PDB file of C-alpha atoms and ligand atoms in Angstrom:
ATOM      1  CA  UNK Q   1      16.959  18.770  -3.919  1.00  0.00           C
ATOM      2  CA  UNK Q   2      15.822  18.722  -0.317  1.00  0.00           C
ATOM      3  CA  UNK Q   3      15.340  15.536   1.638  1.00  0.00           C
ATOM      4  CA  UNK Q   4      11.610  16.342   1.600  1.00  0.00           C
ATOM      5  CA  UNK Q   5      11.633  16.059  -2.200  1.00  0.00           C
ATOM      6  CA  UNK Q   6      13.453  12.732  -1.968  1.00  0.00           C
ATOM      7  CA  UNK Q   7      10.847  11.404   0.474  1.00  0.00           C
ATOM      8  CA  UNK Q   8       7.971  12.535  -1.699  1.00  0.00           C
ATOM      9  CA  UNK Q   9       9.428  10.693  -4.690  1.00  0.00           C
ATOM     10  CA  UNK Q  10       9.996   7.614  -2.489  1.00  0.00           C
ATOM     11  CA  UNK Q  11       6.401   7.878  -1.239  1.00  0.00           C
ATOM     12  CA  UNK Q  12       4.948   8.232  -4.746  1.00  0.00           C
ATOM     13  CA  UNK Q  13       6.856   5.163  -5.907  1.00  0.00           C
ATOM     14  CA  UNK Q  14       5.825   3.228  -2.782  1.00  0.00           C
ATOM     15  CA  UNK Q  15       2.080   3.909  -3.135  1.00  0.00           C
ATOM     16  CA  UNK Q  16       2.236   3.160  -6.860  1.00  0.00           C
ATOM     17  CA  UNK Q  17       3.572  -0.249  -5.970  1.00  0.00           C
ATOM     18  CA  UNK Q  18       1.298  -0.651  -2.934  1.00  0.00           C
ATOM     19  CA  UNK Q  19      -2.074   1.033  -3.365  1.00  0.00           C
ATOM     20  CA  UNK Q  20      -3.259  -0.276   0.029  1.00  0.00           C
ATOM     21  CA  UNK Q  21      -0.766   2.016   1.791  1.00  0.00           C
ATOM     22  CA  UNK Q  22      -2.396   5.073   0.203  1.00  0.00           C
ATOM     23  CA  UNK Q  23      -5.832   3.801   1.286  1.00  0.00           C
ATOM     24  CA  UNK Q  24      -4.601   3.468   4.887  1.00  0.00           C
ATOM     25  CA  UNK Q  25      -2.965   6.900   4.701  1.00  0.00           C
ATOM     26  CA  UNK Q  26      -6.242   8.431   3.441  1.00  0.00           C
ATOM     27  CA  UNK Q  27      -8.207   6.625   6.141  1.00  0.00           C
ATOM     28  CA  UNK Q  28      -6.023   8.272   8.818  1.00  0.00           C
ATOM     29  CA  UNK Q  29      -6.515  11.669   7.181  1.00  0.00           C
ATOM     30  CA  UNK Q  30     -10.284  11.139   7.132  1.00  0.00           C
ATOM     31  CA  UNK Q  31     -10.002  10.643  10.904  1.00  0.00           C
ATOM     32  CA  UNK Q  32      -8.402  14.086  11.060  1.00  0.00           C
ATOM     33  CA  UNK Q  33      -4.913  12.787  11.825  1.00  0.00           C
ATOM     34  CA  UNK Q  34      -1.696  14.452  10.653  1.00  0.00           C
ATOM     35  CA  UNK Q  35       0.678  11.916   9.139  1.00  0.00           C
ATOM     36  CA  UNK Q  36       4.357  12.076  10.020  1.00  0.00           C
ATOM     37  CA  UNK Q  37       6.681   9.243   9.064  1.00  0.00           C
ATOM     38  CA  UNK Q  38       8.590   7.567  11.877  1.00  0.00           C
ATOM     39  CA  UNK Q  39      10.896   5.762   9.488  1.00  0.00           C
ATOM     40  CA  UNK Q  40      11.361   4.467   5.967  1.00  0.00           C
ATOM     41  CA  UNK Q  41      13.048   1.085   5.472  1.00  0.00           C
ATOM     42  CA  UNK Q  42      15.165  -0.325   2.656  1.00  0.00           C
ATOM     43  CA  UNK Q  43      16.526  -3.769   1.933  1.00  0.00           C
ATOM     44  CA  UNK Q  44      19.714  -4.720   0.140  1.00  0.00           C
ATOM     45  CA  UNK Q  45      22.431  -7.382  -0.149  1.00  0.00           C
ATOM     46  CA  UNK Q  46      25.753  -7.022   1.672  1.00  0.00           C
ATOM     47  CA  UNK Q  47      27.735  -6.929  -1.592  1.00  0.00           C
ATOM     48  CA  UNK Q  48      30.157  -4.013  -0.988  1.00  0.00           C
ATOM     49  CA  UNK Q  49      28.916  -2.341  -4.192  1.00  0.00           C
ATOM     50  CA  UNK Q  50      25.364  -1.883  -2.853  1.00  0.00           C
ATOM     51  CA  UNK Q  51      25.471  -2.644   0.887  1.00  0.00           C
ATOM     52  CA  UNK Q  52      23.928  -0.653   3.748  1.00  0.00           C
ATOM     53  CA  UNK Q  53      26.786   1.845   3.756  1.00  0.00           C
ATOM     54  CA  UNK Q  54      26.375   2.493   0.020  1.00  0.00           C
ATOM     55  CA  UNK Q  55      22.614   3.130   0.290  1.00  0.00           C
ATOM     56  CA  UNK Q  56      23.179   5.254   3.391  1.00  0.00           C
ATOM     57  CA  UNK Q  57      25.208   7.762   1.352  1.00  0.00           C
ATOM     58  CA  UNK Q  58      22.008   9.110  -0.198  1.00  0.00           C
ATOM     59  CA  UNK Q  59      20.819  10.097   3.282  1.00  0.00           C
ATOM     60  CA  UNK Q  60      24.170  11.155   4.771  1.00  0.00           C
ATOM     61  CA  UNK Q  61      24.264  13.734   1.954  1.00  0.00           C
ATOM     62  CA  UNK Q  62      21.224  15.420   3.600  1.00  0.00           C
ATOM     63  CA  UNK Q  63      22.810  15.480   7.043  1.00  0.00           C
ATOM     64  CA  UNK Q  64      21.558  12.147   8.337  1.00  0.00           C
ATOM     65  CA  UNK Q  65      23.825  10.426  10.877  1.00  0.00           C
ATOM     66  CA  UNK Q  66      24.336   6.760  11.696  1.00  0.00           C
ATOM     67  CA  UNK Q  67      22.804   5.973  15.108  1.00  0.00           C
ATOM     68  CA  UNK Q  68      22.287   2.260  15.732  1.00  0.00           C
ATOM     69  CA  UNK Q  69      23.247  -1.191  14.457  1.00  0.00           C
ATOM     70  CA  UNK Q  70      21.133  -4.363  14.670  1.00  0.00           C
ATOM     71  CA  UNK Q  71      21.722  -8.065  14.111  1.00  0.00           C
ATOM     72  CA  UNK Q  72      19.162 -10.664  13.077  1.00  0.00           C
ATOM     73  CA  UNK Q  73      20.980 -13.994  13.426  1.00  0.00           C
ATOM     74  CA  UNK Q  74      18.062 -16.236  12.399  1.00  0.00           C
ATOM     75  CA  UNK Q  75      17.203 -14.288   9.243  1.00  0.00           C
ATOM     76  CA  UNK Q  76      20.956 -13.631   8.666  1.00  0.00           C
ATOM     77  CA  UNK Q  77      20.557  -9.887   8.358  1.00  0.00           C
ATOM     78  CA  UNK Q  78      22.412  -6.850   9.579  1.00  0.00           C
ATOM     79  CA  UNK Q  79      20.924  -3.342   9.777  1.00  0.00           C
ATOM     80  CA  UNK Q  80      21.716   0.247  10.668  1.00  0.00           C
ATOM     81  CA  UNK Q  81      19.481   3.189  11.408  1.00  0.00           C
ATOM     82  CA  UNK Q  82      20.040   6.863  10.643  1.00  0.00           C
ATOM     83  CA  UNK Q  83      18.573  10.044  12.062  1.00  0.00           C
ATOM     84  CA  UNK Q  84      18.321  13.649  10.954  1.00  0.00           C
ATOM     85  CA  UNK Q  85      18.650  16.676  13.250  1.00  0.00           C
ATOM     86  CA  UNK Q  86      15.071  17.607  12.405  1.00  0.00           C
ATOM     87  CA  UNK Q  87      13.012  15.254  14.611  1.00  0.00           C
ATOM     88  CA  UNK Q  88      10.162  15.345  12.064  1.00  0.00           C
ATOM     89  CA  UNK Q  89      12.425  13.893   9.349  1.00  0.00           C
ATOM     90  CA  UNK Q  90      11.806  10.139   9.088  1.00  0.00           C
ATOM     91  CA  UNK Q  91      14.481   7.879  10.484  1.00  0.00           C
ATOM     92  CA  UNK Q  92      16.065   5.579   7.918  1.00  0.00           C
ATOM     93  CA  UNK Q  93      16.387   1.837   8.540  1.00  0.00           C
ATOM     94  CA  UNK Q  94      18.552  -0.100   6.058  1.00  0.00           C
ATOM     95  CA  UNK Q  95      19.103  -3.845   6.306  1.00  0.00           C
ATOM     96  CA  UNK Q  96      21.330  -6.156   4.277  1.00  0.00           C
ATOM     97  CA  UNK Q  97      21.308  -9.914   3.703  1.00  0.00           C
ATOM     98  CA  UNK Q  98      24.507 -11.635   4.846  1.00  0.00           C
ATOM     99  CA  UNK Q  99      24.827 -13.610   1.625  1.00  0.00           C
ATOM    100  CA  UNK Q 100      27.961 -15.553   2.633  1.00  0.00           C
ATOM    101  CA  UNK Q 101      25.821 -17.349   5.239  1.00  0.00           C
ATOM    102  CA  UNK Q 102      23.702 -18.943   2.476  1.00  0.00           C
ATOM    103  CA  UNK Q 103      24.237 -21.616  -0.199  1.00  0.00           C
ATOM    104  CA  UNK Q 104      26.716 -21.154  -3.062  1.00  0.00           C
ATOM    105  CA  UNK Q 105      23.671 -21.145  -5.412  1.00  0.00           C
ATOM    106  CA  UNK Q 106      22.095 -18.183  -3.626  1.00  0.00           C
ATOM    107  CA  UNK Q 107      25.430 -16.381  -3.607  1.00  0.00           C
ATOM    108  CA  UNK Q 108      25.800 -16.934  -7.356  1.00  0.00           C
ATOM    109  CA  UNK Q 109      22.322 -15.512  -8.037  1.00  0.00           C
ATOM    110  CA  UNK Q 110      22.980 -12.452  -5.893  1.00  0.00           C
ATOM    111  CA  UNK Q 111      26.345 -11.810  -7.522  1.00  0.00           C
ATOM    112  CA  UNK Q 112      24.897 -12.081 -11.029  1.00  0.00           C
ATOM    113  CA  UNK Q 113      22.086  -9.640 -10.080  1.00  0.00           C
ATOM    114  CA  UNK Q 114      24.508  -7.117  -8.591  1.00  0.00           C
ATOM    115  CA  UNK Q 115      26.816  -7.490 -11.630  1.00  0.00           C
ATOM    116  CA  UNK Q 116      23.942  -6.155 -13.780  1.00  0.00           C
ATOM    117  CA  UNK Q 117      23.704  -2.871 -11.857  1.00  0.00           C
ATOM    118  CA  UNK Q 118      25.531  -0.168 -13.864  1.00  0.00           C
ATOM    119  CA  UNK Q 119      28.473   1.144 -11.873  1.00  0.00           C
ATOM    120  CA  UNK Q 120      27.161   4.714 -12.066  1.00  0.00           C
ATOM    121  CA  UNK Q 121      23.620   3.788 -10.917  1.00  0.00           C
ATOM    122  CA  UNK Q 122      24.373   4.800  -7.344  1.00  0.00           C
ATOM    123  CA  UNK Q 123      25.175   8.349  -8.420  1.00  0.00           C
ATOM    124  CA  UNK Q 124      21.467   9.093  -8.766  1.00  0.00           C
ATOM    125  CA  UNK Q 125      18.763   8.991  -6.096  1.00  0.00           C
ATOM    126  CA  UNK Q 126      16.625   7.262  -8.724  1.00  0.00           C
ATOM    127  CA  UNK Q 127      18.500   4.141  -7.602  1.00  0.00           C
ATOM    128  CA  UNK Q 128      16.259   4.081  -4.499  1.00  0.00           C
ATOM    129  CA  UNK Q 129      13.123   3.659  -6.626  1.00  0.00           C
ATOM    130  CA  UNK Q 130      14.618   1.764  -9.548  1.00  0.00           C
ATOM    131  CA  UNK Q 131      13.385  -1.698  -8.599  1.00  0.00           C
ATOM    132  CA  UNK Q 132      15.290  -4.574 -10.226  1.00  0.00           C
ATOM    133  CA  UNK Q 133      18.256  -4.148 -12.542  1.00  0.00           C
ATOM    134  CA  UNK Q 134      18.208  -7.872 -13.395  1.00  0.00           C
ATOM    135  CA  UNK Q 135      15.334  -8.398 -15.846  1.00  0.00           C
ATOM    136  CA  UNK Q 136      14.008 -10.794 -16.933  1.00  0.00           C
ATOM    137  CA  UNK Q 137      13.117 -12.390 -13.606  1.00  0.00           C
ATOM    138  CA  UNK Q 138      12.901 -16.150 -13.359  1.00  0.00           C
ATOM    139  CA  UNK Q 139      10.111 -17.606 -11.224  1.00  0.00           C
ATOM    140  CA  UNK Q 140      12.215 -20.745 -10.744  1.00  0.00           C
ATOM    141  CA  UNK Q 141      15.037 -18.627  -9.276  1.00  0.00           C
ATOM    142  CA  UNK Q 142      12.491 -16.763  -7.095  1.00  0.00           C
ATOM    143  CA  UNK Q 143      11.240 -20.042  -5.666  1.00  0.00           C
ATOM    144  CA  UNK Q 144      14.749 -21.374  -5.083  1.00  0.00           C
ATOM    145  CA  UNK Q 145      15.597 -18.198  -3.165  1.00  0.00           C
ATOM    146  CA  UNK Q 146      12.312 -18.404  -1.257  1.00  0.00           C
ATOM    147  CA  UNK Q 147      13.290 -21.847   0.031  1.00  0.00           C
ATOM    148  CA  UNK Q 148      16.361 -20.305   1.678  1.00  0.00           C
ATOM    149  CA  UNK Q 149      15.338 -16.754   2.535  1.00  0.00           C
ATOM    150  CA  UNK Q 150      12.065 -14.833   2.173  1.00  0.00           C
ATOM    151  CA  UNK Q 151      14.140 -11.670   2.270  1.00  0.00           C
ATOM    152  CA  UNK Q 152      16.386 -12.759  -0.632  1.00  0.00           C
ATOM    153  CA  UNK Q 153      13.344 -13.743  -2.727  1.00  0.00           C
ATOM    154  CA  UNK Q 154      11.600 -10.421  -2.022  1.00  0.00           C
ATOM    155  CA  UNK Q 155      14.706  -8.433  -2.975  1.00  0.00           C
ATOM    156  CA  UNK Q 156      15.150 -10.487  -6.148  1.00  0.00           C
ATOM    157  CA  UNK Q 157      11.529  -9.809  -7.178  1.00  0.00           C
ATOM    158  CA  UNK Q 158      11.289  -6.117  -6.257  1.00  0.00           C
ATOM    159  CA  UNK Q 159      14.839  -4.758  -6.131  1.00  0.00           C
ATOM    160  CA  UNK Q 160      15.417  -1.275  -4.785  1.00  0.00           C
ATOM    161  CA  UNK Q 161      12.451   0.650  -3.412  1.00  0.00           C
ATOM    162  CA  UNK Q 162      11.113   1.630  -0.005  1.00  0.00           C
ATOM    163  CA  UNK Q 163      10.173  -1.664   1.654  1.00  0.00           C
ATOM    164  CA  UNK Q 164       7.871   0.183   4.037  1.00  0.00           C
ATOM    165  CA  UNK Q 165       6.919   3.573   5.347  1.00  0.00           C
ATOM    166  CA  UNK Q 166       6.001   3.803   9.011  1.00  0.00           C
ATOM    167  CA  UNK Q 167       3.475   6.201  10.499  1.00  0.00           C
ATOM    168  CA  UNK Q 168       4.427   7.925  13.754  1.00  0.00           C
ATOM    169  CA  UNK Q 169       1.452   7.339  16.060  1.00  0.00           C
ATOM    170  CA  UNK Q 170       2.844   9.816  18.629  1.00  0.00           C
ATOM    171  CA  UNK Q 171       1.810  12.596  16.223  1.00  0.00           C
ATOM    172  CA  UNK Q 172      -1.832  11.426  16.200  1.00  0.00           C
ATOM    173  CA  UNK Q 173      -4.535  13.223  18.180  1.00  0.00           C
ATOM    174  CA  UNK Q 174      -7.267  10.594  18.469  1.00  0.00           C
ATOM    175  CA  UNK Q 175      -5.729   7.247  17.448  1.00  0.00           C
ATOM    176  CA  UNK Q 176      -3.102   7.567  20.168  1.00  0.00           C
ATOM    177  CA  UNK Q 177      -2.628   3.849  20.855  1.00  0.00           C
ATOM    178  CA  UNK Q 178      -1.426   1.184  18.426  1.00  0.00           C
ATOM    179  CA  UNK Q 179      -4.483  -0.884  19.357  1.00  0.00           C
ATOM    180  CA  UNK Q 180      -6.766   1.993  18.181  1.00  0.00           C
ATOM    181  CA  UNK Q 181      -4.938   1.975  14.848  1.00  0.00           C
ATOM    182  CA  UNK Q 182      -5.162  -1.799  14.536  1.00  0.00           C
ATOM    183  CA  UNK Q 183      -8.906  -1.813  15.341  1.00  0.00           C
ATOM    184  CA  UNK Q 184      -9.630   0.876  12.757  1.00  0.00           C
ATOM    185  CA  UNK Q 185      -7.656  -0.972  10.081  1.00  0.00           C
ATOM    186  CA  UNK Q 186      -9.234  -4.342  10.807  1.00  0.00           C
ATOM    187  CA  UNK Q 187     -12.707  -2.762  10.832  1.00  0.00           C
ATOM    188  CA  UNK Q 188     -11.899  -1.425   7.356  1.00  0.00           C
ATOM    189  CA  UNK Q 189     -10.786  -4.798   6.047  1.00  0.00           C
ATOM    190  CA  UNK Q 190      -7.000  -4.422   6.164  1.00  0.00           C
ATOM    191  CA  UNK Q 191      -5.009  -7.527   7.069  1.00  0.00           C
ATOM    192  CA  UNK Q 192      -2.417  -7.094   9.823  1.00  0.00           C
ATOM    193  CA  UNK Q 193       0.772  -9.043  10.525  1.00  0.00           C
ATOM    194  CA  UNK Q 194      -0.014 -11.315  13.490  1.00  0.00           C
ATOM    195  CA  UNK Q 195       3.437 -12.905  13.845  1.00  0.00           C
ATOM    196  CA  UNK Q 196       4.389 -12.558  17.515  1.00  0.00           C
ATOM    197  CA  UNK Q 197       1.004 -10.855  18.179  1.00  0.00           C
ATOM    198  CA  UNK Q 198      -0.502  -7.839  16.425  1.00  0.00           C
ATOM    199  CA  UNK Q 199       1.595  -5.446  18.520  1.00  0.00           C
ATOM    200  CA  UNK Q 200       5.362  -5.990  18.538  1.00  0.00           C
ATOM    201  CA  UNK Q 201       7.211  -4.607  21.556  1.00  0.00           C
ATOM    202  CA  UNK Q 202       5.849  -2.941  24.695  1.00  0.00           C
ATOM    203  CA  UNK Q 203       6.287   0.348  26.525  1.00  0.00           C
ATOM    204  CA  UNK Q 204       9.141  -1.403  28.402  1.00  0.00           C
ATOM    205  CA  UNK Q 205      10.965  -1.688  25.050  1.00  0.00           C
ATOM    206  CA  UNK Q 206      10.067   2.012  24.496  1.00  0.00           C
ATOM    207  CA  UNK Q 207       8.676   1.093  21.062  1.00  0.00           C
ATOM    208  CA  UNK Q 208       5.433  -0.559  19.953  1.00  0.00           C
ATOM    209  CA  UNK Q 209       4.897  -1.463  16.304  1.00  0.00           C
ATOM    210  CA  UNK Q 210       2.312  -3.095  14.096  1.00  0.00           C
ATOM    211  CA  UNK Q 211       1.986  -3.437  10.342  1.00  0.00           C
ATOM    212  CA  UNK Q 212      -0.277  -4.469   7.520  1.00  0.00           C
ATOM    213  CA  UNK Q 213       0.486  -7.684   5.665  1.00  0.00           C
ATOM    214  CA  UNK Q 214       2.122  -6.852   2.350  1.00  0.00           C
ATOM    215  CA  UNK Q 215      -0.306  -6.658  -0.531  1.00  0.00           C
ATOM    216  CA  UNK Q 216       0.037  -9.291  -3.250  1.00  0.00           C
ATOM    217  CA  UNK Q 217       0.903  -7.715  -6.589  1.00  0.00           C
ATOM    218  CA  UNK Q 218       1.497  -9.089 -10.077  1.00  0.00           C
ATOM    219  CA  UNK Q 219       5.179  -9.559 -10.854  1.00  0.00           C
ATOM    220  CA  UNK Q 220       6.277 -10.344 -14.413  1.00  0.00           C
ATOM    221  CA  UNK Q 221       8.516 -13.385 -14.598  1.00  0.00           C
ATOM    222  CA  UNK Q 222       9.879 -14.978 -17.762  1.00  0.00           C
ATOM    223  CA  UNK Q 223       7.370 -17.770 -17.048  1.00  0.00           C
ATOM    224  CA  UNK Q 224       4.426 -15.328 -16.783  1.00  0.00           C
ATOM    225  CA  UNK Q 225       2.773 -13.065 -14.200  1.00  0.00           C
ATOM    226  CA  UNK Q 226       2.628 -14.315 -10.599  1.00  0.00           C
ATOM    227  CA  UNK Q 227       1.052 -12.636  -7.563  1.00  0.00           C
ATOM    228  CA  UNK Q 228       3.539 -12.251  -4.728  1.00  0.00           C
ATOM    229  CA  UNK Q 229       3.636 -10.189  -1.500  1.00  0.00           C
ATOM    230  CA  UNK Q 230       5.046  -6.714  -2.094  1.00  0.00           C
ATOM    231  CA  UNK Q 231       5.423  -4.021   0.603  1.00  0.00           C
ATOM    232  CA  UNK Q 232       3.656  -3.282   3.875  1.00  0.00           C
ATOM    233  CA  UNK Q 233       2.734  -0.195   5.917  1.00  0.00           C
ATOM    234  CA  UNK Q 234       3.926   0.069   9.493  1.00  0.00           C
ATOM    235  CA  UNK Q 235       2.768   1.981  12.598  1.00  0.00           C
ATOM    236  CA  UNK Q 236       5.017   2.926  15.498  1.00  0.00           C
ATOM    237  CA  UNK Q 237       4.492   4.434  18.929  1.00  0.00           C
ATOM    238  CA  UNK Q 238       7.552   5.541  20.873  1.00  0.00           C
ATOM    239  CA  UNK Q 239       7.884   5.976  24.650  1.00  0.00           C
ATOM    240  CA  UNK Q 240      10.072   8.256  26.749  1.00  0.00           C
ATOM    241  CA  UNK Q 241      13.284   6.887  28.243  1.00  0.00           C
ATOM    242  CA  UNK Q 242      13.943   7.426  31.970  1.00  0.00           C
ATOM    243  CA  UNK Q 243      15.760  10.665  31.004  1.00  0.00           C
ATOM    244  CA  UNK Q 244      12.481  11.960  29.522  1.00  0.00           C
ATOM    245  CA  UNK Q 245      13.628  11.791  25.898  1.00  0.00           C
ATOM    246  CA  UNK Q 246      11.667   9.763  23.397  1.00  0.00           C
ATOM    247  CA  UNK Q 247      13.394   6.516  22.420  1.00  0.00           C
ATOM    248  CA  UNK Q 248      14.614   6.806  18.813  1.00  0.00           C
ATOM    249  CA  UNK Q 249      16.131   3.348  18.245  1.00  0.00           C
ATOM    250  CA  UNK Q 250      14.699   0.057  17.043  1.00  0.00           C
ATOM    251  CA  UNK Q 251      14.009  -3.228  18.832  1.00  0.00           C
ATOM    252  CA  UNK Q 252      15.622  -6.149  17.020  1.00  0.00           C
ATOM    253  CA  UNK Q 253      13.183  -8.757  18.390  1.00  0.00           C
ATOM    254  CA  UNK Q 254      10.210  -6.739  17.088  1.00  0.00           C
ATOM    255  CA  UNK Q 255      11.791  -5.895  13.748  1.00  0.00           C
ATOM    256  CA  UNK Q 256      12.525  -9.597  13.347  1.00  0.00           C
ATOM    257  CA  UNK Q 257       8.759 -10.294  13.373  1.00  0.00           C
ATOM    258  CA  UNK Q 258       7.916  -7.227  11.268  1.00  0.00           C
ATOM    259  CA  UNK Q 259      10.211  -8.547   8.513  1.00  0.00           C
ATOM    260  CA  UNK Q 260       7.659 -11.373   8.151  1.00  0.00           C
ATOM    261  CA  UNK Q 261       5.056  -8.946   6.799  1.00  0.00           C
ATOM    262  CA  UNK Q 262       6.269  -9.847   3.313  1.00  0.00           C
ATOM    263  CA  UNK Q 263       6.299 -13.618   3.934  1.00  0.00           C
ATOM    264  CA  UNK Q 264       4.506 -15.816   1.455  1.00  0.00           C
ATOM    265  CA  UNK Q 265       3.814 -18.581   3.988  1.00  0.00           C
ATOM    266  CA  UNK Q 266       2.132 -16.230   6.503  1.00  0.00           C
ATOM    267  CA  UNK Q 267      -0.926 -15.711   4.312  1.00  0.00           C
ATOM    268  CA  UNK Q 268      -4.136 -17.536   5.073  1.00  0.00           C
TER     269      UNK Q 268
HETATM  270 NI1   NI R 301      10.033  -0.655  10.185  1.00  0.00          NI
END
């Protein structure tokens, strides 16, 4: 299998879970734009059985290389990004929750979830679209996690899947600024993440980003179905470094705000 086939199965799973992303994608195509992904992001826990390095193996197998590391002290996350030699291959951004920095209760929940993942599950790329291995979900547990970490609650509810795809605005012909993208989306009724402003980062950071707010989807809990925020769609514009090369890294301060695209409390 080529990495292109992996990304198309990730994309199909992602738009199944998040129909709004496909609507945005189609809207860009209607504008005559060619869609290239800047990056695809995944979330996990830092349990050594399924941490960033474990998930990264799927991509290293296709020739991806580790390029940058990022710390998010307030959200208690750590992340790495990976790049492929082909500049049109999406970068990969994988973050993990530093579970030891949370309550013993949260740590117990995470451990019992990870314990339910079959030890051979990571042998197959299907792991990346599998969702949760810890059915049935408890809404009480979800809410307890939510009180400590939005990220932990999201991961408990959705498990393993692409958290977001990100469109590379540099490849666009007409919508060449993030603000053009944002205006088009708002005009078409899509809700954007306004935490820290609609546009995160500036040309001085060499990266500007914006994103939709995650769509609320029905999740089946033991207590019944509940609508909770799922995944979002992101847009990135990169700028050239003084050496003339396009910046390929990430900006922790901006990513910190982008993480909030799945927040429950952000919705109005
Ligand atoms: Ni992102």
